[in-house]
PDB file of C-alpha atoms and ligand atoms in Angstrom:
ATOM      1  CA  UNK A   1      -0.181  -0.045   0.013  1.00 57.00           C
ATOM      2  CA  UNK A   2       2.784   2.574   0.976  1.00 62.00           C
ATOM      3  CA  UNK A   3       4.909   1.338  -2.196  1.00 67.00           C
ATOM      4  CA  UNK A   4       1.840   2.063  -4.267  1.00 72.00           C
ATOM      5  CA  UNK A   5       1.350   5.102  -2.822  1.00 71.00           C
ATOM      6  CA  UNK A   6       4.995   6.339  -3.347  1.00 67.00           C
ATOM      7  CA  UNK A   7       5.008   5.193  -7.087  1.00 74.00           C
ATOM      8  CA  UNK A   8       1.874   7.473  -7.759  1.00 74.00           C
ATOM      9  CA  UNK A   9       3.625  10.065  -5.859  1.00 71.00           C
ATOM     10  CA  UNK A  10       6.274   9.940  -8.236  1.00 72.00           C
ATOM     11  CA  UNK A  11       4.296   9.324 -11.411  1.00 70.00           C
ATOM     12  CA  UNK A  12       1.726  12.283 -10.946  1.00 73.00           C
ATOM     13  CA  UNK A  13       3.042  15.317  -9.324  1.00 76.00           C
ATOM     14  CA  UNK A  14       4.586  17.816 -11.663  1.00 85.00           C
ATOM     15  CA  UNK A  15       8.073  19.479 -10.972  1.00 90.00           C
ATOM     16  CA  UNK A  16       6.492  22.905 -10.053  1.00 96.00           C
ATOM     17  CA  UNK A  17       2.795  23.964  -8.856  1.00 97.00           C
ATOM     18  CA  UNK A  18       2.424  26.909 -11.423  1.00 98.00           C
ATOM     19  CA  UNK A  19      -1.750  26.687 -11.683  1.00 98.00           C
ATOM     20  CA  UNK A  20      -4.605  24.397 -11.541  1.00 98.00           C
ATOM     21  CA  UNK A  21      -4.932  24.610 -15.345  1.00 97.00           C
ATOM     22  CA  UNK A  22      -1.657  22.242 -15.668  1.00 95.00           C
ATOM     23  CA  UNK A  23      -2.811  19.887 -12.960  1.00 96.00           C
ATOM     24  CA  UNK A  24      -4.588  16.584 -13.998  1.00 95.00           C
ATOM     25  CA  UNK A  25      -7.467  15.200 -11.795  1.00 96.00           C
ATOM     26  CA  UNK A  26      -5.510  12.501 -10.635  1.00 95.00           C
ATOM     27  CA  UNK A  27      -2.789  15.055  -9.134  1.00 96.00           C
ATOM     28  CA  UNK A  28      -5.487  16.951  -7.565  1.00 97.00           C
ATOM     29  CA  UNK A  29      -6.855  13.830  -5.929  1.00 96.00           C
ATOM     30  CA  UNK A  30      -3.428  12.816  -4.749  1.00 96.00           C
ATOM     31  CA  UNK A  31      -2.884  16.077  -3.028  1.00 97.00           C
ATOM     32  CA  UNK A  32      -6.218  15.684  -1.325  1.00 97.00           C
ATOM     33  CA  UNK A  33      -5.321  12.173  -0.265  1.00 96.00           C
ATOM     34  CA  UNK A  34      -2.074  13.401   1.013  1.00 96.00           C
ATOM     35  CA  UNK A  35      -3.614  16.579   2.558  1.00 98.00           C
ATOM     36  CA  UNK A  36      -6.094  14.050   4.407  1.00 98.00           C
ATOM     37  CA  UNK A  37      -2.910  12.599   6.265  1.00 97.00           C
ATOM     38  CA  UNK A  38      -1.360  16.070   7.172  1.00 98.00           C
ATOM     39  CA  UNK A  39      -4.693  17.384   8.430  1.00 98.00           C
ATOM     40  CA  UNK A  40      -4.480  14.323  10.926  1.00 97.00           C
ATOM     41  CA  UNK A  41      -0.757  15.524  11.730  1.00 97.00           C
ATOM     42  CA  UNK A  42      -1.861  19.260  12.502  1.00 97.00           C
ATOM     43  CA  UNK A  43      -4.651  18.008  14.703  1.00 96.00           C
ATOM     44  CA  UNK A  44      -2.379  15.898  17.109  1.00 96.00           C
ATOM     45  CA  UNK A  45      -0.622  17.426  20.231  1.00 97.00           C
ATOM     46  CA  UNK A  46       2.752  17.206  18.284  1.00 96.00           C
ATOM     47  CA  UNK A  47       2.050  18.738  15.209  1.00 96.00           C
ATOM     48  CA  UNK A  48       5.288  18.081  13.371  1.00 96.00           C
ATOM     49  CA  UNK A  49       6.822  15.305  11.064  1.00 98.00           C
ATOM     50  CA  UNK A  50      10.384  15.140   9.908  1.00 97.00           C
ATOM     51  CA  UNK A  51       9.544  14.638   6.377  1.00 96.00           C
ATOM     52  CA  UNK A  52      11.617  17.772   4.856  1.00 97.00           C
ATOM     53  CA  UNK A  53      14.448  17.887   7.324  1.00 96.00           C
ATOM     54  CA  UNK A  54      17.004  18.139   4.567  1.00 94.00           C
ATOM     55  CA  UNK A  55      14.836  20.768   2.523  1.00 98.00           C
ATOM     56  CA  UNK A  56      15.322  24.485   2.711  1.00 98.00           C
ATOM     57  CA  UNK A  57      12.382  26.529   1.344  1.00 98.00           C
ATOM     58  CA  UNK A  58      12.132  30.556   0.413  1.00 98.00           C
ATOM     59  CA  UNK A  59       9.041  32.049   0.669  1.00 98.00           C
ATOM     60  CA  UNK A  60       9.319  35.387  -1.508  1.00 97.00           C
ATOM     61  CA  UNK A  61       6.487  37.769  -1.598  1.00 96.00           C
ATOM     62  CA  UNK A  62       6.208  40.749  -3.711  1.00 95.00           C
ATOM     63  CA  UNK A  63       2.685  41.398  -2.513  1.00 94.00           C
ATOM     64  CA  UNK A  64       0.910  41.741   0.759  1.00 93.00           C
ATOM     65  CA  UNK A  65      -0.533  38.648   2.416  1.00 95.00           C
ATOM     66  CA  UNK A  66      -1.625  37.318   5.802  1.00 95.00           C
ATOM     67  CA  UNK A  67      -3.148  33.657   5.221  1.00 97.00           C
ATOM     68  CA  UNK A  68      -0.858  32.600   2.153  1.00 98.00           C
ATOM     69  CA  UNK A  69       2.422  33.465   3.500  1.00 98.00           C
ATOM     70  CA  UNK A  70       1.928  32.380   7.256  1.00 98.00           C
ATOM     71  CA  UNK A  71       0.169  29.280   5.722  1.00 98.00           C
ATOM     72  CA  UNK A  72       3.168  28.289   3.561  1.00 98.00           C
ATOM     73  CA  UNK A  73       5.509  29.092   6.669  1.00 98.00           C
ATOM     74  CA  UNK A  74       3.632  26.905   8.892  1.00 98.00           C
ATOM     75  CA  UNK A  75       3.299  24.165   6.640  1.00 98.00           C
ATOM     76  CA  UNK A  76       7.009  24.238   5.917  1.00 98.00           C
ATOM     77  CA  UNK A  77       7.751  24.218   9.775  1.00 98.00           C
ATOM     78  CA  UNK A  78       5.408  21.493  10.475  1.00 98.00           C
ATOM     79  CA  UNK A  79       7.117  19.443   7.913  1.00 98.00           C
ATOM     80  CA  UNK A  80      10.581  20.383   9.639  1.00 98.00           C
ATOM     81  CA  UNK A  81      11.882  22.216   6.475  1.00 98.00           C
ATOM     82  CA  UNK A  82      14.393  25.069   7.046  1.00 98.00           C
ATOM     83  CA  UNK A  83      12.551  28.411   5.969  1.00 98.00           C
ATOM     84  CA  UNK A  84      13.633  31.780   4.854  1.00 97.00           C
ATOM     85  CA  UNK A  85      11.051  34.639   4.276  1.00 96.00           C
ATOM     86  CA  UNK A  86      11.743  37.587   1.967  1.00 91.00           C
ATOM     87  CA  UNK A  87       9.577  40.528   1.611  1.00 86.00           C
ATOM     88  CA  UNK A  88      10.112  42.784  -1.495  1.00 84.00           C
ATOM     89  CA  UNK A  89       9.232  46.058   0.407  1.00 82.00           C
ATOM     90  CA  UNK A  90      12.273  45.761   2.537  1.00 77.00           C
ATOM     91  CA  UNK A  91      14.552  44.141   0.109  1.00 79.00           C
ATOM     92  CA  UNK A  92      17.375  45.051  -2.676  1.00 83.00           C
ATOM     93  CA  UNK A  93      14.454  44.846  -5.174  1.00 82.00           C
ATOM     94  CA  UNK A  94      13.999  48.605  -3.791  1.00 81.00           C
ATOM     95  CA  UNK A  95      17.553  49.276  -5.163  1.00 85.00           C
ATOM     96  CA  UNK A  96      16.833  47.901  -8.751  1.00 88.00           C
ATOM     97  CA  UNK A  97      17.774  44.340  -8.679  1.00 91.00           C
ATOM     98  CA  UNK A  98      15.531  42.205 -11.040  1.00 94.00           C
ATOM     99  CA  UNK A  99      13.346  39.021 -10.021  1.00 95.00           C
ATOM    100  CA  UNK A 100      15.646  36.696 -11.675  1.00 96.00           C
ATOM    101  CA  UNK A 101      18.813  38.159  -9.910  1.00 96.00           C
ATOM    102  CA  UNK A 102      16.860  38.098  -6.707  1.00 95.00           C
ATOM    103  CA  UNK A 103      16.002  34.595  -7.028  1.00 96.00           C
ATOM    104  CA  UNK A 104      19.254  33.427  -8.175  1.00 97.00           C
ATOM    105  CA  UNK A 105      21.049  35.020  -5.300  1.00 96.00           C
ATOM    106  CA  UNK A 106      18.575  33.174  -2.835  1.00 96.00           C
ATOM    107  CA  UNK A 107      19.267  29.926  -4.703  1.00 97.00           C
ATOM    108  CA  UNK A 108      23.161  30.318  -4.143  1.00 97.00           C
ATOM    109  CA  UNK A 109      22.426  30.044  -0.532  1.00 97.00           C
ATOM    110  CA  UNK A 110      21.541  26.412  -1.066  1.00 97.00           C
ATOM    111  CA  UNK A 111      17.608  27.066  -1.072  1.00 98.00           C
ATOM    112  CA  UNK A 112      15.693  24.009  -2.625  1.00 97.00           C
ATOM    113  CA  UNK A 113      12.234  25.426  -3.242  1.00 98.00           C
ATOM    114  CA  UNK A 114      10.800  28.725  -3.955  1.00 98.00           C
ATOM    115  CA  UNK A 115       7.211  29.756  -3.057  1.00 98.00           C
ATOM    116  CA  UNK A 116       6.453  32.988  -4.837  1.00 98.00           C
ATOM    117  CA  UNK A 117       3.483  35.679  -4.851  1.00 97.00           C
ATOM    118  CA  UNK A 118       3.894  38.470  -7.698  1.00 96.00           C
ATOM    119  CA  UNK A 119       1.659  41.044  -8.900  1.00 94.00           C
ATOM    120  CA  UNK A 120       2.668  40.103 -12.513  1.00 96.00           C
ATOM    121  CA  UNK A 121       0.725  37.029 -14.108  1.00 97.00           C
ATOM    122  CA  UNK A 122       3.267  34.516 -15.208  1.00 98.00           C
ATOM    123  CA  UNK A 123       6.025  35.470 -12.750  1.00 97.00           C
ATOM    124  CA  UNK A 124       6.231  31.848 -11.401  1.00 98.00           C
ATOM    125  CA  UNK A 125       6.226  30.444 -14.882  1.00 98.00           C
ATOM    126  CA  UNK A 126       9.139  32.726 -15.948  1.00 98.00           C
ATOM    127  CA  UNK A 127      11.012  31.638 -12.923  1.00 97.00           C
ATOM    128  CA  UNK A 128      10.318  27.768 -13.483  1.00 97.00           C
ATOM    129  CA  UNK A 129      11.823  28.263 -17.164  1.00 97.00           C
ATOM    130  CA  UNK A 130      14.926  30.131 -16.029  1.00 97.00           C
ATOM    131  CA  UNK A 131      16.134  28.640 -12.588  1.00 97.00           C
ATOM    132  CA  UNK A 132      17.001  25.388 -11.461  1.00 93.00           C
ATOM    133  CA  UNK A 133      14.536  25.012  -8.378  1.00 95.00           C
ATOM    134  CA  UNK A 134      10.988  23.909  -7.488  1.00 96.00           C
ATOM    135  CA  UNK A 135       8.508  26.626  -7.901  1.00 98.00           C
ATOM    136  CA  UNK A 136       5.262  26.994  -6.038  1.00 98.00           C
ATOM    137  CA  UNK A 137       3.023  29.780  -7.150  1.00 98.00           C
ATOM    138  CA  UNK A 138       1.197  31.613  -4.187  1.00 98.00           C
ATOM    139  CA  UNK A 139      -0.484  34.030  -6.471  1.00 98.00           C
ATOM    140  CA  UNK A 140       0.553  35.648  -9.664  1.00 98.00           C
ATOM    141  CA  UNK A 141      -1.417  38.790 -10.456  1.00 96.00           C
ATOM    142  CA  UNK A 142      -5.026  38.371 -11.845  1.00 95.00           C
ATOM    143  CA  UNK A 143      -3.823  34.839 -12.968  1.00 97.00           C
ATOM    144  CA  UNK A 144      -3.924  31.954 -10.791  1.00 98.00           C
ATOM    145  CA  UNK A 145      -3.756  31.195  -7.091  1.00 98.00           C
ATOM    146  CA  UNK A 146      -3.656  27.192  -7.222  1.00 98.00           C
ATOM    147  CA  UNK A 147      -3.175  26.517  -3.443  1.00 98.00           C
ATOM    148  CA  UNK A 148      -6.222  28.715  -2.527  1.00 98.00           C
ATOM    149  CA  UNK A 149      -8.417  26.802  -5.141  1.00 98.00           C
ATOM    150  CA  UNK A 150      -7.200  23.392  -3.909  1.00 98.00           C
ATOM    151  CA  UNK A 151      -8.155  24.600  -0.033  1.00 98.00           C
ATOM    152  CA  UNK A 152     -11.368  25.782  -1.446  1.00 98.00           C
ATOM    153  CA  UNK A 153     -12.399  22.596  -3.186  1.00 98.00           C
ATOM    154  CA  UNK A 154     -10.946  20.593  -0.375  1.00 98.00           C
ATOM    155  CA  UNK A 155     -13.228  22.322   2.051  1.00 98.00           C
ATOM    156  CA  UNK A 156     -16.343  21.865   0.033  1.00 98.00           C
ATOM    157  CA  UNK A 157     -15.407  18.101  -0.280  1.00 98.00           C
ATOM    158  CA  UNK A 158     -14.875  17.890   3.220  1.00 98.00           C
ATOM    159  CA  UNK A 159     -18.536  19.560   3.952  1.00 98.00           C
ATOM    160  CA  UNK A 160     -20.529  18.131   1.238  1.00 98.00           C
ATOM    161  CA  UNK A 161     -18.812  14.762   0.964  1.00 98.00           C
ATOM    162  CA  UNK A 162     -17.809  15.199  -2.763  1.00 97.00           C
ATOM    163  CA  UNK A 163     -17.494  17.808  -5.608  1.00 98.00           C
ATOM    164  CA  UNK A 164     -18.831  16.020  -8.564  1.00 98.00           C
ATOM    165  CA  UNK A 165     -22.196  17.141  -9.530  1.00 98.00           C
ATOM    166  CA  UNK A 166     -22.238  20.049  -7.107  1.00 98.00           C
ATOM    167  CA  UNK A 167     -23.163  23.559  -8.152  1.00 98.00           C
ATOM    168  CA  UNK A 168     -20.807  26.234  -7.220  1.00 98.00           C
ATOM    169  CA  UNK A 169     -21.230  29.978  -7.722  1.00 98.00           C
ATOM    170  CA  UNK A 170     -18.298  32.385  -7.628  1.00 98.00           C
ATOM    171  CA  UNK A 171     -19.494  35.771  -6.750  1.00 98.00           C
ATOM    172  CA  UNK A 172     -18.095  39.375  -7.150  1.00 96.00           C
ATOM    173  CA  UNK A 173     -15.019  40.683  -9.044  1.00 94.00           C
ATOM    174  CA  UNK A 174     -14.370  37.859 -11.326  1.00 96.00           C
ATOM    175  CA  UNK A 175     -12.272  40.183 -13.682  1.00 95.00           C
ATOM    176  CA  UNK A 176      -9.626  40.870 -11.236  1.00 93.00           C
ATOM    177  CA  UNK A 177      -9.590  37.424  -9.458  1.00 95.00           C
ATOM    178  CA  UNK A 178      -6.643  34.759  -9.636  1.00 97.00           C
ATOM    179  CA  UNK A 179      -8.905  32.948  -7.027  1.00 98.00           C
ATOM    180  CA  UNK A 180     -11.834  32.814  -9.449  1.00 98.00           C
ATOM    181  CA  UNK A 181      -9.771  31.498 -12.373  1.00 98.00           C
ATOM    182  CA  UNK A 182      -8.067  28.610 -10.300  1.00 98.00           C
ATOM    183  CA  UNK A 183     -11.488  27.736  -8.729  1.00 98.00           C
ATOM    184  CA  UNK A 184     -13.198  27.491 -12.103  1.00 98.00           C
ATOM    185  CA  UNK A 185     -10.231  24.990 -13.351  1.00 98.00           C
ATOM    186  CA  UNK A 186     -10.275  23.076 -10.134  1.00 98.00           C
ATOM    187  CA  UNK A 187     -13.999  22.689  -9.811  1.00 98.00           C
ATOM    188  CA  UNK A 188     -14.706  21.669 -13.325  1.00 98.00           C
ATOM    189  CA  UNK A 189     -11.873  19.039 -13.273  1.00 98.00           C
ATOM    190  CA  UNK A 190     -13.669  17.599 -10.013  1.00 98.00           C
ATOM    191  CA  UNK A 191     -16.620  17.514 -11.866  1.00 98.00           C
ATOM    192  CA  UNK A 192     -18.701  20.558 -10.478  1.00 98.00           C
ATOM    193  CA  UNK A 193     -20.963  22.865 -12.263  1.00 98.00           C
ATOM    194  CA  UNK A 194     -19.792  26.195 -12.158  1.00 98.00           C
ATOM    195  CA  UNK A 195     -21.585  29.758 -12.175  1.00 98.00           C
ATOM    196  CA  UNK A 196     -20.150  33.483 -11.966  1.00 98.00           C
ATOM    197  CA  UNK A 197     -22.193  35.921 -10.702  1.00 98.00           C
ATOM    198  CA  UNK A 198     -21.396  39.887 -10.504  1.00 97.00           C
ATOM    199  CA  UNK A 199     -22.123  43.171 -12.147  1.00 95.00           C
ATOM    200  CA  UNK A 200     -21.511  42.796 -16.051  1.00 95.00           C
ATOM    201  CA  UNK A 201     -18.340  45.180 -15.777  1.00 94.00           C
ATOM    202  CA  UNK A 202     -16.604  42.679 -13.327  1.00 95.00           C
ATOM    203  CA  UNK A 203     -17.221  39.553 -15.510  1.00 96.00           C
ATOM    204  CA  UNK A 204     -14.434  39.061 -18.204  1.00 95.00           C
ATOM    205  CA  UNK A 205     -15.718  39.224 -21.791  1.00 93.00           C
ATOM    206  CA  UNK A 206     -14.465  35.774 -22.382  1.00 91.00           C
ATOM    207  CA  UNK A 207     -15.979  34.146 -19.427  1.00 96.00           C
ATOM    208  CA  UNK A 208     -18.395  31.690 -21.099  1.00 96.00           C
ATOM    209  CA  UNK A 209     -15.785  30.073 -23.232  1.00 97.00           C
ATOM    210  CA  UNK A 210     -14.406  28.648 -19.965  1.00 98.00           C
ATOM    211  CA  UNK A 211     -17.808  26.650 -19.702  1.00 98.00           C
ATOM    212  CA  UNK A 212     -19.349  28.582 -16.667  1.00 98.00           C
ATOM    213  CA  UNK A 213     -22.809  29.687 -16.482  1.00 98.00           C
ATOM    214  CA  UNK A 214     -23.053  33.455 -16.243  1.00 98.00           C
ATOM    215  CA  UNK A 215     -25.741  35.218 -13.728  1.00 98.00           C
ATOM    216  CA  UNK A 216     -26.124  38.703 -12.972  1.00 98.00           C
ATOM    217  CA  UNK A 217     -28.899  38.353 -10.463  1.00 98.00           C
ATOM    218  CA  UNK A 218     -27.240  37.263  -7.052  1.00 98.00           C
ATOM    219  CA  UNK A 219     -30.676  36.000  -5.623  1.00 98.00           C
ATOM    220  CA  UNK A 220     -31.131  33.613  -8.465  1.00 98.00           C
ATOM    221  CA  UNK A 221     -27.286  32.584  -8.136  1.00 98.00           C
ATOM    222  CA  UNK A 222     -27.705  31.871  -4.497  1.00 98.00           C
ATOM    223  CA  UNK A 223     -31.078  29.826  -5.443  1.00 98.00           C
ATOM    224  CA  UNK A 224     -29.107  27.602  -8.059  1.00 98.00           C
ATOM    225  CA  UNK A 225     -25.990  26.738  -6.046  1.00 98.00           C
ATOM    226  CA  UNK A 226     -24.803  24.239  -3.319  1.00 98.00           C
ATOM    227  CA  UNK A 227     -21.960  26.363  -2.600  1.00 98.00           C
ATOM    228  CA  UNK A 228     -21.165  29.966  -2.823  1.00 98.00           C
ATOM    229  CA  UNK A 229     -17.753  31.329  -3.041  1.00 98.00           C
ATOM    230  CA  UNK A 230     -17.783  35.194  -2.434  1.00 98.00           C
ATOM    231  CA  UNK A 231     -14.843  37.270  -3.582  1.00 97.00           C
ATOM    232  CA  UNK A 232     -13.637  40.592  -2.028  1.00 92.00           C
ATOM    233  CA  UNK A 233     -13.531  43.750  -4.617  1.00 87.00           C
ATOM    234  CA  UNK A 234      -9.824  43.953  -5.510  1.00 76.00           C
ATOM    235  CA  UNK A 235      -9.608  47.801  -5.592  1.00 69.00           C
ATOM    236  CA  UNK A 236      -5.808  47.703  -5.630  1.00 75.00           C
ATOM    237  CA  UNK A 237      -6.156  46.021  -9.364  1.00 70.00           C
ATOM    238  CA  UNK A 238      -8.867  48.227 -10.736  1.00 71.00           C
ATOM    239  CA  UNK A 239      -7.534  50.934 -13.194  1.00 69.00           C
ATOM    240  CA  UNK A 240     -10.951  52.428 -13.564  1.00 70.00           C
ATOM    241  CA  UNK A 241     -14.316  52.577 -11.750  1.00 77.00           C
ATOM    242  CA  UNK A 242     -16.327  49.487 -12.451  1.00 78.00           C
ATOM    243  CA  UNK A 243     -19.359  50.558 -10.598  1.00 79.00           C
ATOM    244  CA  UNK A 244     -20.602  53.664  -8.876  1.00 76.00           C
ATOM    245  CA  UNK A 245     -19.481  53.180  -5.215  1.00 83.00           C
ATOM    246  CA  UNK A 246     -18.836  50.432  -2.851  1.00 86.00           C
ATOM    247  CA  UNK A 247     -22.293  51.142  -1.211  1.00 89.00           C
ATOM    248  CA  UNK A 248     -24.011  50.546  -4.404  1.00 90.00           C
ATOM    249  CA  UNK A 249     -22.015  47.225  -4.993  1.00 92.00           C
ATOM    250  CA  UNK A 250     -22.968  46.079  -1.529  1.00 93.00           C
ATOM    251  CA  UNK A 251     -26.801  47.045  -2.009  1.00 92.00           C
ATOM    252  CA  UNK A 252     -26.912  44.651  -5.120  1.00 94.00           C
ATOM    253  CA  UNK A 253     -24.411  41.862  -4.620  1.00 96.00           C
ATOM    254  CA  UNK A 254     -23.340  42.080  -0.866  1.00 97.00           C
ATOM    255  CA  UNK A 255     -24.706  38.607   0.482  1.00 98.00           C
ATOM    256  CA  UNK A 256     -26.526  39.073   3.686  1.00 98.00           C
ATOM    257  CA  UNK A 257     -28.553  36.943   6.107  1.00 98.00           C
ATOM    258  CA  UNK A 258     -32.202  37.834   4.471  1.00 97.00           C
ATOM    259  CA  UNK A 259     -30.854  36.712   1.279  1.00 98.00           C
ATOM    260  CA  UNK A 260     -29.712  33.303   2.838  1.00 98.00           C
ATOM    261  CA  UNK A 261     -32.933  32.999   4.866  1.00 97.00           C
ATOM    262  CA  UNK A 262     -35.193  33.307   1.778  1.00 97.00           C
ATOM    263  CA  UNK A 263     -33.497  30.292   0.168  1.00 97.00           C
ATOM    264  CA  UNK A 264     -35.676  27.139   0.299  1.00 93.00           C
ATOM    265  CA  UNK A 265     -32.186  25.191   1.135  1.00 95.00           C
ATOM    266  CA  UNK A 266     -28.933  25.223   2.962  1.00 97.00           C
ATOM    267  CA  UNK A 267     -26.092  26.487   0.966  1.00 98.00           C
ATOM    268  CA  UNK A 268     -22.370  26.713   2.346  1.00 98.00           C
ATOM    269  CA  UNK A 269     -20.661  29.793   2.018  1.00 98.00           C
ATOM    270  CA  UNK A 270     -16.866  30.285   1.254  1.00 98.00           C
ATOM    271  CA  UNK A 271     -14.451  33.317   1.148  1.00 98.00           C
ATOM    272  CA  UNK A 272     -10.926  33.412   0.460  1.00 98.00           C
ATOM    273  CA  UNK A 273     -10.211  36.406   2.635  1.00 96.00           C
ATOM    274  CA  UNK A 274      -9.432  38.895   3.372  1.00 95.00           C
ATOM    275  CA  UNK A 275     -13.102  39.782   4.160  1.00 95.00           C
ATOM    276  CA  UNK A 276     -14.423  43.282   3.724  1.00 93.00           C
ATOM    277  CA  UNK A 277     -17.389  43.031   6.191  1.00 96.00           C
ATOM    278  CA  UNK A 278     -20.338  44.829   5.130  1.00 95.00           C
ATOM    279  CA  UNK A 279     -19.306  45.170   1.482  1.00 94.00           C
ATOM    280  CA  UNK A 280     -19.290  41.845  -0.287  1.00 96.00           C
ATOM    281  CA  UNK A 281     -20.689  39.842   2.740  1.00 97.00           C
ATOM    282  CA  UNK A 282     -22.076  40.826   6.114  1.00 98.00           C
ATOM    283  CA  UNK A 283     -20.994  39.543   9.431  1.00 98.00           C
ATOM    284  CA  UNK A 284     -24.158  37.479   9.951  1.00 98.00           C
ATOM    285  CA  UNK A 285     -23.274  35.353   6.969  1.00 98.00           C
ATOM    286  CA  UNK A 286     -19.570  35.263   7.339  1.00 98.00           C
ATOM    287  CA  UNK A 287     -19.926  33.987  10.931  1.00 98.00           C
ATOM    288  CA  UNK A 288     -22.652  31.459  10.520  1.00 98.00           C
ATOM    289  CA  UNK A 289     -22.190  28.011  10.924  1.00 97.00           C
ATOM    290  CA  UNK A 290     -22.667  27.268   7.312  1.00 98.00           C
ATOM    291  CA  UNK A 291     -19.702  29.691   6.422  1.00 98.00           C
ATOM    292  CA  UNK A 292     -16.517  27.535   6.065  1.00 98.00           C
ATOM    293  CA  UNK A 293     -14.185  30.466   6.129  1.00 98.00           C
ATOM    294  CA  UNK A 294     -11.965  29.295   8.956  1.00 98.00           C
ATOM    295  CA  UNK A 295     -11.914  25.815   7.865  1.00 98.00           C
ATOM    296  CA  UNK A 296     -10.566  26.962   4.643  1.00 98.00           C
ATOM    297  CA  UNK A 297      -7.756  28.713   6.448  1.00 98.00           C
ATOM    298  CA  UNK A 298      -7.203  25.421   8.574  1.00 98.00           C
ATOM    299  CA  UNK A 299      -7.354  23.236   5.554  1.00 98.00           C
ATOM    300  CA  UNK A 300      -4.698  25.687   3.679  1.00 98.00           C
ATOM    301  CA  UNK A 301      -2.054  24.234   6.007  1.00 98.00           C
ATOM    302  CA  UNK A 302      -2.758  20.826   5.222  1.00 98.00           C
ATOM    303  CA  UNK A 303      -3.087  21.417   1.473  1.00 98.00           C
ATOM    304  CA  UNK A 304       0.326  23.174   1.399  1.00 98.00           C
ATOM    305  CA  UNK A 305       1.784  20.521   3.363  1.00 98.00           C
ATOM    306  CA  UNK A 306       0.763  18.179   0.659  1.00 97.00           C
ATOM    307  CA  UNK A 307       2.027  20.047  -2.087  1.00 97.00           C
ATOM    308  CA  UNK A 308       5.364  20.841  -0.529  1.00 97.00           C
ATOM    309  CA  UNK A 309       5.828  17.084   0.463  1.00 97.00           C
ATOM    310  CA  UNK A 310       5.091  15.904  -3.140  1.00 96.00           C
ATOM    311  CA  UNK A 311       7.219  18.300  -4.784  1.00 96.00           C
ATOM    312  CA  UNK A 312      10.050  17.598  -2.389  1.00 95.00           C
ATOM    313  CA  UNK A 313       9.847  14.121  -3.567  1.00 91.00           C
ATOM    314  CA  UNK A 314      11.203  15.180  -6.842  1.00 85.00           C
ATOM    315  CA  UNK A 315      14.118  16.803  -5.392  1.00 88.00           C
ATOM    316  CA  UNK A 316      17.468  15.097  -6.454  1.00 72.00           C
TER     317      UNK A 316
HETATM  318  N1  LIG B   1      -6.549  34.164   0.225  1.00 96.63           N
HETATM  319  C1  LIG B   1      -5.383  35.046   0.317  1.00 96.63           C
HETATM  320  O1  LIG B   1      -4.674  34.714  -0.691  1.00 96.63           O
HETATM  321  O2  LIG B   1      -5.277  35.705   1.438  1.00 96.63           O
HETATM  322  P1  LIG B   1      -3.845  36.668   1.689  1.00 96.63           P
HETATM  323  O3  LIG B   1      -3.772  37.866   0.533  1.00 96.63           O
HETATM  324  O4  LIG B   1      -3.945  37.072   2.873  1.00 96.63           O
HETATM  325  O5  LIG B   1      -2.690  35.648   1.467  1.00 96.63           O
END
């Protein structure tokens, strides 16, 4: 059994985790199966295993993060890896050093794996082409956020028993969201039906080509789904005004208790964080029993342990 798992581990996982688009269903299922084991580990009194004792990992973040950076760092420490953290705001990037020079300098210090968050879509893919290291994408601009989608779908599977055949709506700023794109790929690979809902100005023109349903009416979308993943408005990525005001957005698309109570069934609520309470979601919805928001954060550590463990098995 253990040998069978080891041979699947070597066959399936790619050399880097750049996006969900590149992952097969078998790879996603292997990550989930591995995360199930690590979830047991992190709920024990001794939350640590020696699996990555010989491995050094650098977390290099060129954008702000609370959940993803801490979750990767904890995952690495729970696996007994050596960890270094790099924040661009206090680094020599401020003196003009390029991304490639920065990473090559970090790798010269005998670092084995790089976890990168960057505002430019494709930055992790660029690194994967040009440096000799394992690369994990922790969010690249508006492109992908693969570990977020893995932890989101893992949390849905945990609460609903499976993903196949489930209806999931992603609500809000789809245009600027890497979480939306990664979730669409992950949910579809796992057999879910996917809908996006938001103001037309925040839905990309090509979105139907991805095979998702499009709904502008939030009440209809909530009535259709089994799970709703509510996204933040990404003001930091918006170059022009896509709606008159946050107040108006909240009036039409903010998910509140009255909307949830009006449904004739129970749905589950997800949010990748950070939450803007009172804008895209009210506290009464975010803090309710059917909201998985803190389960998502807990599962994020197990998912990231699984990804790092499987990738580390590829180190020479
Ligand atoms: N969900 C997420 O990526 O949160 P952070 O930006 O805090 O990492």
